[in-house]
Structures are given as structure tokens and as C-alpha cells.
Short mmCIF file of C-alpha atoms in Angstrom, two decimals:
data_model
loop_
_atom_site.label_atom_id
_atom_site.label_comp_id
_atom_site.label_asym_id
_atom_site.label_seq_id
_atom_site.Cartn_x
_atom_site.Cartn_y
_atom_site.Cartn_z
CA UNK A 1 32.86 35.37 17.22
CA UNK A 2 30.69 37.77 19.18
CA UNK A 3 30.76 41.43 18.19
CA UNK A 4 30.95 43.60 21.31
CA UNK A 5 29.91 47.22 21.03
CA UNK A 6 32.98 48.39 22.95
CA UNK A 7 36.38 46.91 23.72
CA UNK A 8 38.42 48.11 26.67
CA UNK A 9 41.45 50.05 25.41
CA UNK A 10 43.82 48.66 28.05
CA UNK A 11 43.06 45.16 26.79
CA UNK A 12 43.85 46.24 23.25
CA UNK A 13 47.12 47.82 24.41
CA UNK A 14 48.12 44.58 26.08
CA UNK A 15 47.19 42.65 22.94
CA UNK A 16 49.32 44.93 20.72
CA UNK A 17 52.23 44.89 23.15
CA UNK A 18 52.37 41.09 23.08
CA UNK A 19 52.10 41.11 19.27
CA UNK A 20 54.98 43.60 19.01
CA UNK A 21 57.29 42.19 21.68
CA UNK A 22 56.53 38.49 21.31
CA UNK A 23 56.08 37.64 24.98
CA UNK A 24 54.08 38.50 28.08
CA UNK A 25 57.17 39.49 30.05
CA UNK A 26 58.43 41.88 27.36
CA UNK A 27 54.93 43.32 26.93
CA UNK A 28 54.69 43.87 30.68
CA UNK A 29 57.99 45.77 30.67
CA UNK A 30 56.85 47.92 27.75
CA UNK A 31 53.53 48.74 29.41
CA UNK A 32 54.97 49.18 32.89
CA UNK A 33 52.53 46.57 34.21
CA UNK A 34 52.81 43.25 36.00
CA UNK A 35 52.97 40.14 33.81
CA UNK A 36 49.83 38.60 35.40
CA UNK A 37 47.97 41.83 34.63
CA UNK A 38 48.93 41.62 30.95
CA UNK A 39 47.94 37.95 30.85
CA UNK A 40 44.57 38.72 32.42
CA UNK A 41 43.88 41.52 29.93
CA UNK A 42 44.64 39.20 27.01
CA UNK A 43 42.39 36.49 28.44
CA UNK A 44 39.61 39.01 29.09
CA UNK A 45 39.85 40.30 25.52
CA UNK A 46 39.68 36.77 24.12
CA UNK A 47 36.66 36.04 26.31
CA UNK A 48 34.94 39.25 25.23
CA UNK A 49 35.56 38.58 21.53
CA UNK A 50 34.94 34.84 21.81
CA UNK A 51 38.09 33.97 19.85
CA UNK A 52 41.64 32.78 20.46
CA UNK A 53 44.13 35.54 19.68
CA UNK A 54 47.24 33.52 20.50
CA UNK A 55 48.40 29.93 20.44
CA UNK A 56 50.03 29.00 23.75
CA UNK A 57 53.18 26.89 23.82
CA UNK A 58 56.22 26.44 26.09
CA UNK A 59 58.12 28.88 23.85
CA UNK A 60 55.55 31.65 24.33
CA UNK A 61 52.55 33.16 22.57
CA UNK A 62 52.12 32.99 18.81
CA UNK A 63 49.36 35.10 17.25
CA UNK A 64 46.66 33.17 15.42
CA UNK A 65 45.78 34.24 11.85
CA UNK A 66 42.74 36.04 13.25
CA UNK A 67 44.91 37.62 15.93
CA UNK A 68 47.22 39.04 13.27
CA UNK A 69 44.22 40.37 11.36
CA UNK A 70 42.69 42.02 14.41
CA UNK A 71 46.06 43.52 15.33
CA UNK A 72 45.85 45.73 12.24
CA UNK A 73 42.60 47.24 13.52
CA UNK A 74 43.96 47.66 17.03
CA UNK A 75 47.07 49.34 15.64
CA UNK A 76 44.96 51.78 13.66
CA UNK A 77 43.15 52.68 16.87
CA UNK A 78 46.47 53.12 18.69
CA UNK A 79 47.72 55.46 15.97
CA UNK A 80 44.48 57.45 16.12
CA UNK A 81 44.66 57.65 19.92
CA UNK A 82 48.26 58.90 19.81
CA UNK A 83 47.37 61.45 17.13
CA UNK A 84 44.42 62.63 19.21
CA UNK A 85 46.65 63.02 22.27
CA UNK A 86 49.15 65.11 20.28
CA UNK A 87 46.39 67.29 18.84
CA UNK A 88 45.01 67.87 22.33
CA UNK A 89 48.40 68.67 23.84
CA UNK A 90 48.02 72.41 23.11
CA UNK A 91 45.92 74.95 21.25
CA UNK A 92 46.56 75.15 17.50
CA UNK A 93 47.99 78.65 17.85
CA UNK A 94 50.32 77.88 20.75
CA UNK A 95 54.09 77.44 20.50
CA UNK A 96 53.80 74.40 22.75
CA UNK A 97 52.56 70.83 22.69
CA UNK A 98 53.73 67.54 21.21
CA UNK A 99 55.10 67.10 17.68
CA UNK A 100 56.10 63.66 16.37
CA UNK A 101 58.85 63.44 13.75
CA UNK A 102 59.93 60.42 11.76
CA UNK A 103 63.32 60.08 10.06
CA UNK A 104 65.84 57.44 9.08
CA UNK A 105 68.15 56.13 11.78
CA UNK A 106 71.20 58.01 10.50
CA UNK A 107 69.40 61.32 10.01
CA UNK A 108 67.52 60.98 13.29
CA UNK A 109 70.58 60.10 15.36
CA UNK A 110 73.29 62.14 13.68
CA UNK A 111 71.72 65.13 11.93
CA UNK A 112 68.51 66.17 13.68
CA UNK A 113 69.57 66.49 17.37
CA UNK A 114 71.49 69.80 16.97
CA UNK A 115 68.64 71.22 14.87
CA UNK A 116 66.06 70.18 17.44
CA UNK A 117 68.19 71.49 20.31
CA UNK A 118 68.13 74.95 18.73
CA UNK A 119 64.38 74.69 18.25
CA UNK A 120 63.85 73.75 21.90
CA UNK A 121 65.98 76.67 23.08
CA UNK A 122 63.71 79.03 21.17
CA UNK A 123 60.47 77.23 22.03
CA UNK A 124 60.85 75.22 25.27
CA UNK A 125 57.12 74.49 25.37
CA UNK A 126 57.37 72.16 22.37
CA UNK A 127 57.75 68.47 23.24
CA UNK A 128 59.38 66.36 20.54
CA UNK A 129 58.86 62.70 19.71
CA UNK A 130 61.28 61.10 17.24
CA UNK A 131 60.57 57.80 15.48
CA UNK A 132 63.78 56.31 14.11
CA UNK A 133 62.88 54.08 11.23
CA UNK A 134 64.01 53.48 7.68
CA UNK A 135 60.44 52.80 6.61
CA UNK A 136 58.15 55.68 5.71
CA UNK A 137 55.65 56.18 8.51
CA UNK A 138 52.26 57.08 7.11
CA UNK A 139 51.52 60.79 7.47
CA UNK A 140 48.07 60.28 6.00
CA UNK A 141 47.19 58.02 8.93
CA UNK A 142 48.93 60.47 11.30
CA UNK A 143 51.57 58.02 12.49
CA UNK A 144 53.74 61.12 12.64
CA UNK A 145 53.23 64.86 12.19
CA UNK A 146 56.39 65.54 10.17
CA UNK A 147 58.63 63.25 8.14
CA UNK A 148 62.13 63.65 6.73
CA UNK A 149 62.11 61.58 3.56
CA UNK A 150 64.55 60.71 0.80
CA UNK A 151 61.69 60.02 -1.61
CA UNK A 152 59.44 62.66 -3.15
CA UNK A 153 55.92 62.23 -1.70
CA UNK A 154 53.14 61.77 -4.22
CA UNK A 155 49.99 62.02 -2.10
CA UNK A 156 48.07 65.23 -2.73
CA UNK A 157 47.17 65.65 0.95
CA UNK A 158 50.83 66.09 1.91
CA UNK A 159 52.80 69.33 1.95
CA UNK A 160 56.48 68.83 1.09
CA UNK A 161 59.46 71.14 1.03
CA UNK A 162 62.49 70.02 -0.95
CA UNK A 163 65.60 70.94 1.00
CA UNK A 164 68.12 69.80 -1.61
CA UNK A 165 70.33 66.77 -2.07
CA UNK A 166 72.28 65.09 0.72
CA UNK A 167 75.52 63.83 -0.80
CA UNK A 168 77.07 60.44 -0.08
CA UNK A 169 80.62 59.42 -0.76
CA UNK A 170 83.27 56.82 -0.01
CA UNK A 171 85.22 57.46 3.19
CA UNK A 172 87.89 55.86 5.29
CA UNK A 173 89.74 56.61 8.52
CA UNK A 174 93.13 58.24 7.89
CA UNK A 175 94.84 55.53 9.95
CA UNK A 176 93.36 52.81 7.75
CA UNK A 177 94.23 54.69 4.55
CA UNK A 178 97.80 55.27 5.76
CA UNK A 179 98.15 51.53 6.30
CA UNK A 180 96.50 50.33 3.09
CA UNK A 181 97.12 53.21 0.71
CA UNK A 182 94.75 55.64 -0.98
CA UNK A 183 93.05 54.15 -4.02
CA UNK A 184 93.45 55.92 -7.36
CA UNK A 185 90.40 54.23 -8.91
CA UNK A 186 87.51 51.93 -8.05
CA UNK A 187 89.48 48.80 -8.87
CA UNK A 188 92.13 49.75 -6.32
CA UNK A 189 89.39 50.59 -3.81
CA UNK A 190 88.18 46.99 -4.01
CA UNK A 191 91.52 45.80 -2.61
CA UNK A 192 91.02 47.70 0.66
CA UNK A 193 89.01 46.36 3.61
CA UNK A 194 85.43 47.21 2.69
CA UNK A 195 82.38 47.92 4.84
CA UNK A 196 79.21 46.69 3.20
CA UNK A 197 75.77 45.18 3.41
CA UNK A 198 74.17 41.83 4.14
CA UNK A 199 71.21 42.15 1.75
CA UNK A 200 70.50 44.22 -1.33
CA UNK A 201 68.48 47.41 -0.86
CA UNK A 202 67.56 50.39 -3.03
CA UNK A 203 70.70 52.14 -1.81
CA UNK A 204 72.85 49.15 -2.66
CA UNK A 205 71.44 49.07 -6.19
CA UNK A 206 72.28 52.77 -6.53
CA UNK A 207 75.88 52.05 -5.50
CA UNK A 208 76.13 49.25 -8.05
CA UNK A 209 74.93 51.61 -10.75
CA UNK A 210 78.01 53.76 -10.07
CA UNK A 211 80.28 50.89 -11.01
CA UNK A 212 80.97 49.35 -7.60
CA UNK A 213 79.25 45.98 -8.04
CA UNK A 214 80.53 44.07 -5.03
CA UNK A 215 79.83 40.57 -3.75
CA UNK A 216 79.14 39.79 -0.10
CA UNK A 217 82.39 37.88 0.23
CA UNK A 218 84.35 41.01 -0.67
CA UNK A 219 83.31 42.84 2.49
CA UNK A 220 85.49 42.75 5.60
CA UNK A 221 82.55 44.01 7.67
CA UNK A 222 78.88 43.46 6.81
CA UNK A 223 75.76 45.05 8.26
CA UNK A 224 72.51 46.43 6.86
CA UNK A 225 72.33 49.00 9.66
CA UNK A 226 73.43 52.42 8.37
CA UNK A 227 74.41 53.65 11.86
CA UNK A 228 76.60 50.58 12.39
CA UNK A 229 78.25 51.15 9.01
CA UNK A 230 79.03 54.74 10.00
CA UNK A 231 80.47 53.58 13.32
CA UNK A 232 82.64 51.04 11.50
CA UNK A 233 84.02 53.74 9.18
CA UNK A 234 84.83 55.93 12.18
CA UNK A 235 86.57 53.04 13.92
CA UNK A 236 88.82 52.37 10.92
CA UNK A 237 87.34 48.97 10.05
CA UNK A 238 87.45 49.76 6.37
CA UNK A 239 86.32 51.86 3.46
CA UNK A 240 82.61 52.62 3.47
CA UNK A 241 79.87 54.91 2.22
CA UNK A 242 78.36 57.63 4.37
CA UNK A 243 76.89 61.10 4.14
CA UNK A 244 79.53 63.68 3.25
CA UNK A 245 78.17 66.07 5.88
CA UNK A 246 78.70 63.54 8.66
CA UNK A 247 82.20 62.60 7.55
CA UNK A 248 83.13 66.31 7.42
CA UNK A 249 82.57 66.55 11.18
CA UNK A 250 85.39 64.08 11.89
CA UNK A 251 88.89 65.32 10.91
CA UNK A 252 90.13 61.72 10.91
CA UNK A 253 87.79 60.70 8.11
CA UNK A 254 88.91 61.20 4.54
CA UNK A 255 86.85 61.07 1.38
CA UNK A 256 88.30 59.05 -1.47
CA UNK A 257 87.55 59.14 -5.20
CA UNK A 258 85.02 61.99 -5.02
CA UNK A 259 85.26 62.56 -8.77
CA UNK A 260 84.20 59.02 -9.68
CA UNK A 261 82.10 57.93 -6.70
CA UNK A 262 79.35 60.22 -5.48
CA UNK A 263 75.58 60.12 -5.38
CA UNK A 264 72.86 62.23 -3.86
CA UNK A 265 69.70 61.64 -1.87
CA UNK A 266 66.93 64.09 -2.77
CA UNK A 267 65.50 65.07 0.60
CA UNK A 268 62.15 66.49 1.68
CA UNK A 269 60.48 67.67 4.87
CA UNK A 270 56.84 66.61 4.75
CA UNK A 271 53.67 67.17 6.76
CA UNK A 272 49.93 66.74 6.29
CA UNK A 273 48.11 69.73 4.83
CA UNK A 274 45.73 69.75 7.81
CA UNK A 275 48.69 70.39 10.14
CA UNK A 276 50.53 73.10 8.22
CA UNK A 277 48.74 75.91 10.10
CA UNK A 278 49.16 74.37 13.56
CA UNK A 279 51.80 76.63 15.04
CA UNK A 280 53.92 74.04 16.86
CA UNK A 281 54.02 71.86 13.72
CA UNK A 282 54.91 74.85 11.55
CA UNK A 283 57.71 75.86 13.93
CA UNK A 284 59.23 72.38 13.86
CA UNK A 285 58.71 72.08 10.09
CA UNK A 286 60.47 75.41 9.44
CA UNK A 287 63.35 74.55 11.80
CA UNK A 288 63.92 71.25 10.03
CA UNK A 289 63.83 72.88 6.61
CA UNK A 290 66.36 75.54 7.67
CA UNK A 291 68.71 73.13 9.44
CA UNK A 292 68.60 70.40 6.81
CA UNK A 293 69.04 72.89 3.96
CA UNK A 294 72.26 74.08 5.60
CA UNK A 295 73.39 70.51 6.21
CA UNK A 296 72.65 69.45 2.63
CA UNK A 297 74.99 72.10 1.27
CA UNK A 298 78.00 70.25 2.72
CA UNK A 299 79.59 68.35 -0.14
CA UNK A 300 76.61 69.00 -2.39
CA UNK A 301 77.48 68.17 -5.97
CA UNK A 302 74.32 69.77 -7.38
#
């Protein structure tokens, strides 16, 4: 493999897009480019590096082991480039520019929009990016500027504000509960249609610790997607677990067995210490702390 002194960034973008999407056509759509252009950039990058990055087959492109390894380096450069672009979007003291937030799918879709709408009304020069993911994007590598996390950060370079505990409970649609009855205990709750998971996660293990150790075949509706579970509860598909604050917004949702089934998610707003004095980041950070603190008080058992 030759070692070029520079590699064209557009070629690297095409390479990453194919890695992430799995095909030239999907990569072309993501990049807003023609498929032959993406193919040419991949071929040019392979020629420049002197290696094969993908194995070609009728089913598409499969990254070679070396291709997967090089993708990690290209991704690090992409993250750095995006971070650089955000940093350059405005002066550090300006109430404008781009701020990237990462949060779980439920929090990002259901909780943050009203908070961010209020922020934008006060500071219309701030442009917001929101990464919806249940994995923790790396603030140390600047994948995001601010994170909403349900795990206390341990890295010394991060600044975290604990906003309290977000409470979760068991809820059902009133129509479903009228039809099936309201359970008086966990054993009776198991006889209702249940909304549950497909695979065991940290959250599932926490639920089991509360005494609701359920098997997959006991669920009437199964999905690992938290947003889909919430939608199923709202539709009356069965009894499920969701944030108390979200259920409180819907008068047709009713919490059951709050005395015996309740657990809390300790929640933090986090940023990198190097960003805490950048005004646009501080404004977004403070707005999230204020809004989420108010939200966490709904149904808080602590």
C-alpha cells in the first residue's frame, strides 16, 4: 500500500457514505451526487492508496478488512471536520452559530423540541443539530457539543449538570384498561396484553429487578425501539413502560401500580470543558438544564 501525503476529502466522504449505507445508490442519495460520481471517487481513492477497499459482487459492495480499518480513520476526520465547521460558525462570544446535541430517541423526539423551540425564540441566530441515538456519542472526540445522558459521566474533561431523576412507570390506555380491568398487583398485570422488548438491555434488567421478570412469549407486542413502545401504549395495544412525564401529557393514558412499580433514570446535561464558555453552547446548555429539570419533576419519586 502506498502512503499518499494527502487524500482528497470528497473521496473519503464517498468511501464513508458507502460504508454507512451499504450501496453506491444509497451513498449517492446521501451525498446528493450521481452514482457514477460516487463510484469514480471510490475507484480513485483505491487507486491512490493502492488497496481494495471493497469486494464487488452482484449484491453490492462489501468492505474489505482493511476497508473497515481505514473507515475508522476516515470517520475520525469526518468528526473533526464537522466539529471545526461548528466552531467556525460564529465567534465564541456570539449568541449564534451551530450547536450539536445528542440525546436518546425518546428524549430527542418527545421532550427536547418544546425546550429548543423556546431557546430559538429567544436566540434565533442559534442553529441546532440533534443526533437521535441511544448510544453515547463521544463528547471528548467532539461528535456532539452537548449530550443528554442517563449515565453519570466519568471523564474529567466533561462538565455535567445533574438535572434530577426522570421517572418511569407502567401505563395503559384507558380504553384498554376498561376492557381488561385494572391490575391490583404485578401478577394481575401479567394477564393483560403487554408491550415489551425483543432483546435484553440494561433497562430490561432494571425492570426485572423490580419483580417483573417476563419472557418474550408473554408480550402481545414486541419491539426494542422505545419510541415504538410509546406509540403502542398510546394506541392501546397493551400495558407498557414509559416516562411518567410523557404519559401525563395524554389524558387517555393511565398509570397503574405506581406504589409497586416505579424506577428512575438519573439524568445529566453534559458538555466538554473547552466549550463551557462558548456563548451559544452555554445558552443551549442552560436551556436544556432548565427545561429538563422542570420535566423531571413530573412524577418524580425522589
